[in-house]
PDB file of C-alpha atoms in Angstrom:
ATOM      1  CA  UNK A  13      -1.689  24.070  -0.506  1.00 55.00           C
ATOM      2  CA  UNK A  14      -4.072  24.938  -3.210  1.00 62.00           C
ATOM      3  CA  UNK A  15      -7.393  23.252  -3.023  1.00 88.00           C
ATOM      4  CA  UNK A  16     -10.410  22.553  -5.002  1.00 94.00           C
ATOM      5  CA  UNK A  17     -13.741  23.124  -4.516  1.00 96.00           C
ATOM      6  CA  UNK A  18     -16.225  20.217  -6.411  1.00 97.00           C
ATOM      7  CA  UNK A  19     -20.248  19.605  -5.619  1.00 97.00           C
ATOM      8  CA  UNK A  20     -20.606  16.679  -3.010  1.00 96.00           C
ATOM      9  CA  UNK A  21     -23.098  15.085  -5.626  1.00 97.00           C
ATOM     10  CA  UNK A  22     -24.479  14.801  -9.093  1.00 97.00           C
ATOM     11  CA  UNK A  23     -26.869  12.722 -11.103  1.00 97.00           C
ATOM     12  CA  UNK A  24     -26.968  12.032 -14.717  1.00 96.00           C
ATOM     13  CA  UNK A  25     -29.158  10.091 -17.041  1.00 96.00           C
ATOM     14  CA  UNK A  26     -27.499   7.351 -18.558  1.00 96.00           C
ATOM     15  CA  UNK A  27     -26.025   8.017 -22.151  1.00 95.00           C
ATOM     16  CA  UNK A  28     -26.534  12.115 -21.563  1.00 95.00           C
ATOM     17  CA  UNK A  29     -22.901  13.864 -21.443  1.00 96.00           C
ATOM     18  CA  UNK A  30     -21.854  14.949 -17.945  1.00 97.00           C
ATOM     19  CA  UNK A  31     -19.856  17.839 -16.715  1.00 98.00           C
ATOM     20  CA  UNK A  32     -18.220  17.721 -13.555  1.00 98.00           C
ATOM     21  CA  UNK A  33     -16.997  21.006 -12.314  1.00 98.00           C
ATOM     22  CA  UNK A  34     -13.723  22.284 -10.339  1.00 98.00           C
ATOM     23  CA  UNK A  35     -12.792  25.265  -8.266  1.00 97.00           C
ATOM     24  CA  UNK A  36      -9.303  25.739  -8.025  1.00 95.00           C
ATOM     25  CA  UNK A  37      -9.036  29.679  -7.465  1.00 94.00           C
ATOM     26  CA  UNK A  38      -5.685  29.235  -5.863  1.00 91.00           C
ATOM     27  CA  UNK A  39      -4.115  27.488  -8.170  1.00 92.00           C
ATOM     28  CA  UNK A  40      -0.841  28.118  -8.985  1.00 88.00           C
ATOM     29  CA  UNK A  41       1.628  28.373 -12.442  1.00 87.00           C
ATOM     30  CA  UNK A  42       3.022  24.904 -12.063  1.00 85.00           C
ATOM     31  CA  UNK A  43       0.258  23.007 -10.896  1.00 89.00           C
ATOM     32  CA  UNK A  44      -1.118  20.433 -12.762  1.00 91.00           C
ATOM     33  CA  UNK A  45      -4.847  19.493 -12.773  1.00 94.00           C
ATOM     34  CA  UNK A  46      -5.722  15.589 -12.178  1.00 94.00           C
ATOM     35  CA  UNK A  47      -9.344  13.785 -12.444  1.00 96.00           C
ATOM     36  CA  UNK A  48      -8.983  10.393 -10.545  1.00 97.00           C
ATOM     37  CA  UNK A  49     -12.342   8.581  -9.842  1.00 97.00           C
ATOM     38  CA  UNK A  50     -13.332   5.746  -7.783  1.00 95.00           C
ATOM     39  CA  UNK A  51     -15.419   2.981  -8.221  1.00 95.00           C
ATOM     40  CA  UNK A  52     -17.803   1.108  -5.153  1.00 91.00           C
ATOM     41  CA  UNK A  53     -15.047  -1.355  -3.212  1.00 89.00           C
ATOM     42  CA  UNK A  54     -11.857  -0.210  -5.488  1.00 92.00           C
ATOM     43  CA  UNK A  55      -9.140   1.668  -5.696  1.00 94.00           C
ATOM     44  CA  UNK A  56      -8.863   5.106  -7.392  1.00 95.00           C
ATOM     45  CA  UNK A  57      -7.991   5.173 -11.206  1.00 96.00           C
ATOM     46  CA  UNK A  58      -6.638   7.679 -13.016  1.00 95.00           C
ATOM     47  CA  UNK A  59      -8.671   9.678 -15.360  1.00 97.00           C
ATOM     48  CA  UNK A  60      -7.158  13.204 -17.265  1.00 96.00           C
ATOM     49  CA  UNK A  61      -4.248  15.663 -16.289  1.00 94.00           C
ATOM     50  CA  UNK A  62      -3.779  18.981 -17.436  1.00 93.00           C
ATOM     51  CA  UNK A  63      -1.654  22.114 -17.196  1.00 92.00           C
ATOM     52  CA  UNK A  64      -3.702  24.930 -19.210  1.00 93.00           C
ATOM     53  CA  UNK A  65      -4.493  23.244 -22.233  1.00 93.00           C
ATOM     54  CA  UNK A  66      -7.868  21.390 -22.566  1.00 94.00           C
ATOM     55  CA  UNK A  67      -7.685  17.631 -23.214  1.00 95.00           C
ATOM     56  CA  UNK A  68      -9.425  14.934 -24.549  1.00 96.00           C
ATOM     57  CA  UNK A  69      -8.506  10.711 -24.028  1.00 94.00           C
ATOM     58  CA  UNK A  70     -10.955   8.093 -24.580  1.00 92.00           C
ATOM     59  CA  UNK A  71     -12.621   8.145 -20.671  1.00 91.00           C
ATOM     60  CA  UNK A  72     -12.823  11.621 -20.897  1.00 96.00           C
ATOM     61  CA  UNK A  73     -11.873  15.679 -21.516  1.00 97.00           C
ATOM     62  CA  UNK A  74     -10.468  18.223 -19.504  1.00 98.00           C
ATOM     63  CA  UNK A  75     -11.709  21.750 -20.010  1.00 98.00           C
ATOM     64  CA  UNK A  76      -9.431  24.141 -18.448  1.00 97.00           C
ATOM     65  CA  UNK A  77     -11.122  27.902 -17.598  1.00 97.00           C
ATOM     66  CA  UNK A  78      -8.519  30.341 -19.591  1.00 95.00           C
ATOM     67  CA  UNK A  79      -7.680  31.950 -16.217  1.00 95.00           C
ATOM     68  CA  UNK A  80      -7.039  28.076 -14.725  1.00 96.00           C
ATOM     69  CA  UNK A  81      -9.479  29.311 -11.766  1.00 96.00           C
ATOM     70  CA  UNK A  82     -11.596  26.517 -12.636  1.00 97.00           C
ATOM     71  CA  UNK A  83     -12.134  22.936 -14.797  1.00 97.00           C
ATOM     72  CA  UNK A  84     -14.557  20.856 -15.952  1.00 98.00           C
ATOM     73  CA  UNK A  85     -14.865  17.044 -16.846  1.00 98.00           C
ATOM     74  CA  UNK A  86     -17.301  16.093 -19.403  1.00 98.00           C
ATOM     75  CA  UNK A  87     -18.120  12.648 -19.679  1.00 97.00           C
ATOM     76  CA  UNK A  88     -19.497  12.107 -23.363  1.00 94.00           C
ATOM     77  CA  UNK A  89     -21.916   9.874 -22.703  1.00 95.00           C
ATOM     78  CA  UNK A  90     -22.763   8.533 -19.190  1.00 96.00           C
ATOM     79  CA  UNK A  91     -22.928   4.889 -18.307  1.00 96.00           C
ATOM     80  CA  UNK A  92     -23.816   2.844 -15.507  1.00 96.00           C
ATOM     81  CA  UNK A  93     -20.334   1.770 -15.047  1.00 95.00           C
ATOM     82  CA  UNK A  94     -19.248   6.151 -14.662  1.00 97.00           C
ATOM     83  CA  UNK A  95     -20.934   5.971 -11.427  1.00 97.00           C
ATOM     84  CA  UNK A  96     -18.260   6.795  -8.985  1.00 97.00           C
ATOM     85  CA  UNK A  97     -16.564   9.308  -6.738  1.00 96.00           C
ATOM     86  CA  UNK A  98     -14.550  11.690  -8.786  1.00 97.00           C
ATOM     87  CA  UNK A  99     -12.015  13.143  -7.127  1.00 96.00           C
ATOM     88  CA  UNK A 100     -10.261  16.895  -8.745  1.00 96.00           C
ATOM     89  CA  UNK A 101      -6.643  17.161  -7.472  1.00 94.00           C
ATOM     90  CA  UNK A 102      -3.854  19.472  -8.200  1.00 91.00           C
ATOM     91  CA  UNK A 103      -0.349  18.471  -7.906  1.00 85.00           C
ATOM     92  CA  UNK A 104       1.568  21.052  -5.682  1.00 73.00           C
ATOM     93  CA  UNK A 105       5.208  20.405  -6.144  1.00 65.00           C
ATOM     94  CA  UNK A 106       6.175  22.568  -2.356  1.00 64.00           C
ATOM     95  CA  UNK A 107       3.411  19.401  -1.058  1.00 62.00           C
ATOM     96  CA  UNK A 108       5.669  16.828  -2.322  1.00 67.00           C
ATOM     97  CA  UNK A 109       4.290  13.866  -4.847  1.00 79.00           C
ATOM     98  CA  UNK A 110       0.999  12.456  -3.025  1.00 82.00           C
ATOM     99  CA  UNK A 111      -2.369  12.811  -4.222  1.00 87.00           C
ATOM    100  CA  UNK A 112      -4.296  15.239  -2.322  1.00 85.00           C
ATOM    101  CA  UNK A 113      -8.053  13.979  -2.274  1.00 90.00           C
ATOM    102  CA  UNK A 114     -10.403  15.760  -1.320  1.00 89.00           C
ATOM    103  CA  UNK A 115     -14.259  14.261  -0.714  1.00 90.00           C
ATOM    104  CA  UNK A 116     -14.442  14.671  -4.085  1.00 95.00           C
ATOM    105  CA  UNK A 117     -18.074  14.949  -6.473  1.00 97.00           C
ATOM    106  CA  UNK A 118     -20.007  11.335  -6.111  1.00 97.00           C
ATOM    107  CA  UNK A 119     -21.785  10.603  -9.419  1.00 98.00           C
ATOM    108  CA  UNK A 120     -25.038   8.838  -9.696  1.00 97.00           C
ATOM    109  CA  UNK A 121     -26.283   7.391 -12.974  1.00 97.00           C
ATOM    110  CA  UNK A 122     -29.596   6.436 -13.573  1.00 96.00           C
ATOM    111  CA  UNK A 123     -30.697   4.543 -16.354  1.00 93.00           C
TER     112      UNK A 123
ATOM    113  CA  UNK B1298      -0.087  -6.343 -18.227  1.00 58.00           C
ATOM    114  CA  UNK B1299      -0.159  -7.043 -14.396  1.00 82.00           C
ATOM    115  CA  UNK B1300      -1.297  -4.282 -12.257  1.00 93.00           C
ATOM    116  CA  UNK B1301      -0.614  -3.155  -8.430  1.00 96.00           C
ATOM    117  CA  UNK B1302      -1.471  -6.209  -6.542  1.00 96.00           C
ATOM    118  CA  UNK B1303      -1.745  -5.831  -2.532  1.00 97.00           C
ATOM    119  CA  UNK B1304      -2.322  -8.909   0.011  1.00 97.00           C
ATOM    120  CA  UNK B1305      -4.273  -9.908   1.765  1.00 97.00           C
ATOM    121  CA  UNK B1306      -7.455  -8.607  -0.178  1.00 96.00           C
ATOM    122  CA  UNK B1307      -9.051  -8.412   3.545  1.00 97.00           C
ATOM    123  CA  UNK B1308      -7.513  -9.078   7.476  1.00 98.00           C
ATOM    124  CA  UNK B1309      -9.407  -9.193  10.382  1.00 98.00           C
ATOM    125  CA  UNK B1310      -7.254  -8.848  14.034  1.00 98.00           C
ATOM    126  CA  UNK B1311      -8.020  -8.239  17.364  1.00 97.00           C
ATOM    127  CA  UNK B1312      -6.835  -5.148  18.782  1.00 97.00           C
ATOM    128  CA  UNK B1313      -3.445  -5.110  20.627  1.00 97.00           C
ATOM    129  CA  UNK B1314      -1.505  -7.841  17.277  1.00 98.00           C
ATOM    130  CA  UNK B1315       1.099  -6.296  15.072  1.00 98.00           C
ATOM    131  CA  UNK B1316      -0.162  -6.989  10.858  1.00 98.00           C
ATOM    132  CA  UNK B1317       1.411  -6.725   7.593  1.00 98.00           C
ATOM    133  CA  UNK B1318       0.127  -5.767   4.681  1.00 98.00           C
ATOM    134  CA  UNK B1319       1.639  -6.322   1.410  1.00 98.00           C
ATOM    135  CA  UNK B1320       1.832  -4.318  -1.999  1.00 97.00           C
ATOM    136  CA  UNK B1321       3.545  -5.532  -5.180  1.00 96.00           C
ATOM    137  CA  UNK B1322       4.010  -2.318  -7.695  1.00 95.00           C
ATOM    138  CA  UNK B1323       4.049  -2.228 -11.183  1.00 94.00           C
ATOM    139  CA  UNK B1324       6.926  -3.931 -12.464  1.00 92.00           C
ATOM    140  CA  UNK B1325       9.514  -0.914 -13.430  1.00 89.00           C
ATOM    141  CA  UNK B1326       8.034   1.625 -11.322  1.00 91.00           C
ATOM    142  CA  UNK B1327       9.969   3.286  -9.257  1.00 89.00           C
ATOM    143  CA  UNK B1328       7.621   5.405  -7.342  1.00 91.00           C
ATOM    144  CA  UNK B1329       5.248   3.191  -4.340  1.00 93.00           C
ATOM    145  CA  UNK B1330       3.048   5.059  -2.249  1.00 94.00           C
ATOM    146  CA  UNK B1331       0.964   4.128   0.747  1.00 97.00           C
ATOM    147  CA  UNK B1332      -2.646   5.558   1.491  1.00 96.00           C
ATOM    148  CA  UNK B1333      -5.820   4.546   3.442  1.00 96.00           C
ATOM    149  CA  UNK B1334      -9.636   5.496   3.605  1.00 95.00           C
ATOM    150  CA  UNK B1335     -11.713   4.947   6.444  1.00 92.00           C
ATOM    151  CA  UNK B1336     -15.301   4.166   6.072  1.00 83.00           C
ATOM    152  CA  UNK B1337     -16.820   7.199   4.901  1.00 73.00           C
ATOM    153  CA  UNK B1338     -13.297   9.435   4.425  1.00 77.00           C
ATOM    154  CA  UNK B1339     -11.243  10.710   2.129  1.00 81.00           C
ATOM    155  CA  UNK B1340      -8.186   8.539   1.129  1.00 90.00           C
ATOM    156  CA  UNK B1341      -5.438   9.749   3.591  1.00 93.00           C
ATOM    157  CA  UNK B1342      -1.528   9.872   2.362  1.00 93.00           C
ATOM    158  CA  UNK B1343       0.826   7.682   4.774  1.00 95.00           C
ATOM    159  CA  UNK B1344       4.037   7.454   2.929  1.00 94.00           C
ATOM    160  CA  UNK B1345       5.952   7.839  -0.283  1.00 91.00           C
ATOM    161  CA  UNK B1346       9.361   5.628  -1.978  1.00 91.00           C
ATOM    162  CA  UNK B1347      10.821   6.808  -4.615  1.00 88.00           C
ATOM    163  CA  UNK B1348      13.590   4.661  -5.669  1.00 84.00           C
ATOM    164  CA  UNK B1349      16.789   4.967  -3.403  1.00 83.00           C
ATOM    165  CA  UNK B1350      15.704   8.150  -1.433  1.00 86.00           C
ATOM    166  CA  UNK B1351      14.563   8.584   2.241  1.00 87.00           C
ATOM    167  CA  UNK B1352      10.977   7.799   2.250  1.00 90.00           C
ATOM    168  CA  UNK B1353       8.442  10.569   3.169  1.00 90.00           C
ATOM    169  CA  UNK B1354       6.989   9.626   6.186  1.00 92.00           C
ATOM    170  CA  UNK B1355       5.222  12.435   6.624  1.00 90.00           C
ATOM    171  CA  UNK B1356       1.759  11.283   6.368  1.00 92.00           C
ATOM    172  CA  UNK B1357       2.042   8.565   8.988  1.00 95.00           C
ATOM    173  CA  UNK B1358      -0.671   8.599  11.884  1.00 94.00           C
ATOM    174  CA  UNK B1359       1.965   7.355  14.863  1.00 95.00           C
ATOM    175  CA  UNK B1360       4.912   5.416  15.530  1.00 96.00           C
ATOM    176  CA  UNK B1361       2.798   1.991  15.249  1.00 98.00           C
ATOM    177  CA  UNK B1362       3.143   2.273  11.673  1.00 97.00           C
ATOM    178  CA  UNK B1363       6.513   1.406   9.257  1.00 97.00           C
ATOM    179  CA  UNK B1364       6.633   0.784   5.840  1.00 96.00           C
ATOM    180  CA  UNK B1365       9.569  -0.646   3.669  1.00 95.00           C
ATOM    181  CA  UNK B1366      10.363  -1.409   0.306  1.00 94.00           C
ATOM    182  CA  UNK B1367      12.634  -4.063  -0.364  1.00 85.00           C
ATOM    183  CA  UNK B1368      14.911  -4.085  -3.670  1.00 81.00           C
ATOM    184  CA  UNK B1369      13.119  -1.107  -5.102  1.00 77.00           C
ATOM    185  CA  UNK B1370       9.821  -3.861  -5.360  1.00 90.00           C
ATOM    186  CA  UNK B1371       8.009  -5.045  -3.001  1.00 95.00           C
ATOM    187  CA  UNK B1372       6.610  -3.246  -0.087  1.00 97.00           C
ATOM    188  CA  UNK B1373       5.119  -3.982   3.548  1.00 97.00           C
ATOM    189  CA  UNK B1374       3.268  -1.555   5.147  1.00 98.00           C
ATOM    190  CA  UNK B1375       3.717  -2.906   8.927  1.00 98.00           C
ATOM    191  CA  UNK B1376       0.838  -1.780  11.907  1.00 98.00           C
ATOM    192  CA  UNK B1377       2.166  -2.545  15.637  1.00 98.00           C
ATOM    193  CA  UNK B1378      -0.612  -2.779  18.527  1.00 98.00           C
ATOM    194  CA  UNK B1379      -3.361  -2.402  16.148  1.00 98.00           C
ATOM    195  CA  UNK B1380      -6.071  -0.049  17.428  1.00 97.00           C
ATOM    196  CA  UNK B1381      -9.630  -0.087  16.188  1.00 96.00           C
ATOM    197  CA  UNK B1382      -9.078   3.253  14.283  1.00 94.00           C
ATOM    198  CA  UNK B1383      -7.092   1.505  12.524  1.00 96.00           C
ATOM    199  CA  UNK B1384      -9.815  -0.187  10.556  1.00 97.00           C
ATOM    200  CA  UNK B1385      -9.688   0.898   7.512  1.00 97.00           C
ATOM    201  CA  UNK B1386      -8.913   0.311   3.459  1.00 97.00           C
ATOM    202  CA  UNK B1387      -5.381   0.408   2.712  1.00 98.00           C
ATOM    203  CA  UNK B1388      -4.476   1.362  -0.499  1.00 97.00           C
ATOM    204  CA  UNK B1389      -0.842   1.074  -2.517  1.00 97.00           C
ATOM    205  CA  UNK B1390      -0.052   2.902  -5.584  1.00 96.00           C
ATOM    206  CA  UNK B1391       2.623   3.322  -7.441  1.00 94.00           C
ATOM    207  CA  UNK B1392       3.927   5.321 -10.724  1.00 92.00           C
ATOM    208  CA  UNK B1393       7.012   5.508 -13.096  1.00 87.00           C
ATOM    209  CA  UNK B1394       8.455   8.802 -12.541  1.00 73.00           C
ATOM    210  CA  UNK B1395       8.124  11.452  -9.768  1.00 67.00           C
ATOM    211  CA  UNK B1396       6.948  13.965 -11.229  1.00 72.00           C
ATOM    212  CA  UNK B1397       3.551  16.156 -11.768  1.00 69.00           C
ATOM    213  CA  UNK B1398       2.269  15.186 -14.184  1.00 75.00           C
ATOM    214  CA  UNK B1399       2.857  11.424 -13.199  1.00 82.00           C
ATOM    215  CA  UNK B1400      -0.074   8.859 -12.961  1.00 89.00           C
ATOM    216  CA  UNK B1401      -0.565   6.968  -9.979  1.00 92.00           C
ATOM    217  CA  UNK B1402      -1.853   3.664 -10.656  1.00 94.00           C
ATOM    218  CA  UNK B1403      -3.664   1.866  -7.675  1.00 96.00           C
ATOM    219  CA  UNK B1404      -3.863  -1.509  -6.306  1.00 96.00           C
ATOM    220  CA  UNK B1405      -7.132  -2.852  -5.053  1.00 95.00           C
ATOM    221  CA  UNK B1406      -6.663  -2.603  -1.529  1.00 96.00           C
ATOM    222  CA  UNK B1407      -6.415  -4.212   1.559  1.00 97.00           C
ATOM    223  CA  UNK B1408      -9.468  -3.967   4.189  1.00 97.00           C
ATOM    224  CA  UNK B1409      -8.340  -4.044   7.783  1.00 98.00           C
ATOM    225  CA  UNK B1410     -10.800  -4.850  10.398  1.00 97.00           C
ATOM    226  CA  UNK B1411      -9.403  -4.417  13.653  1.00 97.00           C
ATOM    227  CA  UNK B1412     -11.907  -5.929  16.431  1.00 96.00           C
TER     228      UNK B1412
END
């Protein structure tokens, strides 16, 4: 399986833009890149995908390293409610459809 | 429009009772997938539908736990004997197409205390 590699923590200041980084030196040519974060006492919800492209949707955008190594997520402006576990996955068609989490990078915001 | 809903929101059992948990997908989805996350952990895969296909059981812990989906919808995720490491957040997603790029959308999640 490919995995990623994220920080166990960050901390942001409250409307400052955030960028969550992603090792995935393994990664391979059909893999596709997935941001999924979790909020205290629910369930995970889906953020960005990519493939090599870099992406943009109104949570969020995907940068995606030219050599897909690596990734980033950049929150635009931070809010209290971004404060979360966000989880980096890559979707390994030989590991069948589940998400693969991983402890993922847990965000705090501070006002 | 409606989202994954899962019952009961929380269950508390003594060790040694069989429980059922219960996930209604997406309406039209055809993908349903089972997780859970123990207090602290990472959320675990269990098992996978994907419309008329085998399920993947491959993620199961032990032969205590079945799942089934009924008519393509509905799904029970089904824990004989419960044991105490059992306790845990049980989470049911599911998504419109099996494939890669796919988006799993997740219910709330049911919290099983097993005493």
């Amino acid at each position: 399986d490919a995995k990623t590699t994220q920080p166990n923590s960050m901390e942001s200041n409250e409307e400052e833009p955030v960028h969550l980084p992603c090792n995935h030196s393994t990664i391979s040519g059909t893999d596709y890149i997935h941001w999924y974060r979790q909020l205290p006492s629910q369930g995970p919800e889906y953020v960005i995908h990519g493939l090599t492209s870099n992406v943009n949707n109104r949570m969020a955008s995907l940068a995606i390293a030219e050599d897909r190594k690596s990734s980033t997520l950049i929150l635009h402006r931070a809010t209290l409610r971004d404060a979360a576990v966000y989880y980096c996955i890559l979707r390994d068609p030989h590991s069948g459809y589940a998400l693969n989490f991983g402890k993922g990078t847990s965000l705090l915001v501070t006002p | 429009g409606a989202g994954v809903s899962q019952s009961p929101s929380n269950k508390v059992t003594e060790k040694g009772k069989d429980v059922e948990l219960r996930c209604d997908p997406i309406s039209g989805h055809t993908a349903l997938y089972w997780y859970r996350q123990s207090l602290g952990q990472g959320l675990e895969f269990l098992i996978y539908f994907q419309g008329n296909s085998a399920p993947d059981k491959s993620g199961l812990p032990s032969d205590r736990f079945s799942a089934e989906r009924t008519g393509g919808s509905v799904s029970t995720l089904t824990i004989q004997r419960t044991q105490q490491e059992d306790s845990a957040v049980y989470l049911c997603a599911s998504s419109l197409l099996r494939e890669l790029a796919d988006t799993q959308y997740f219910g709330p999640g049911t919290r099983l205390t097993v005493l």
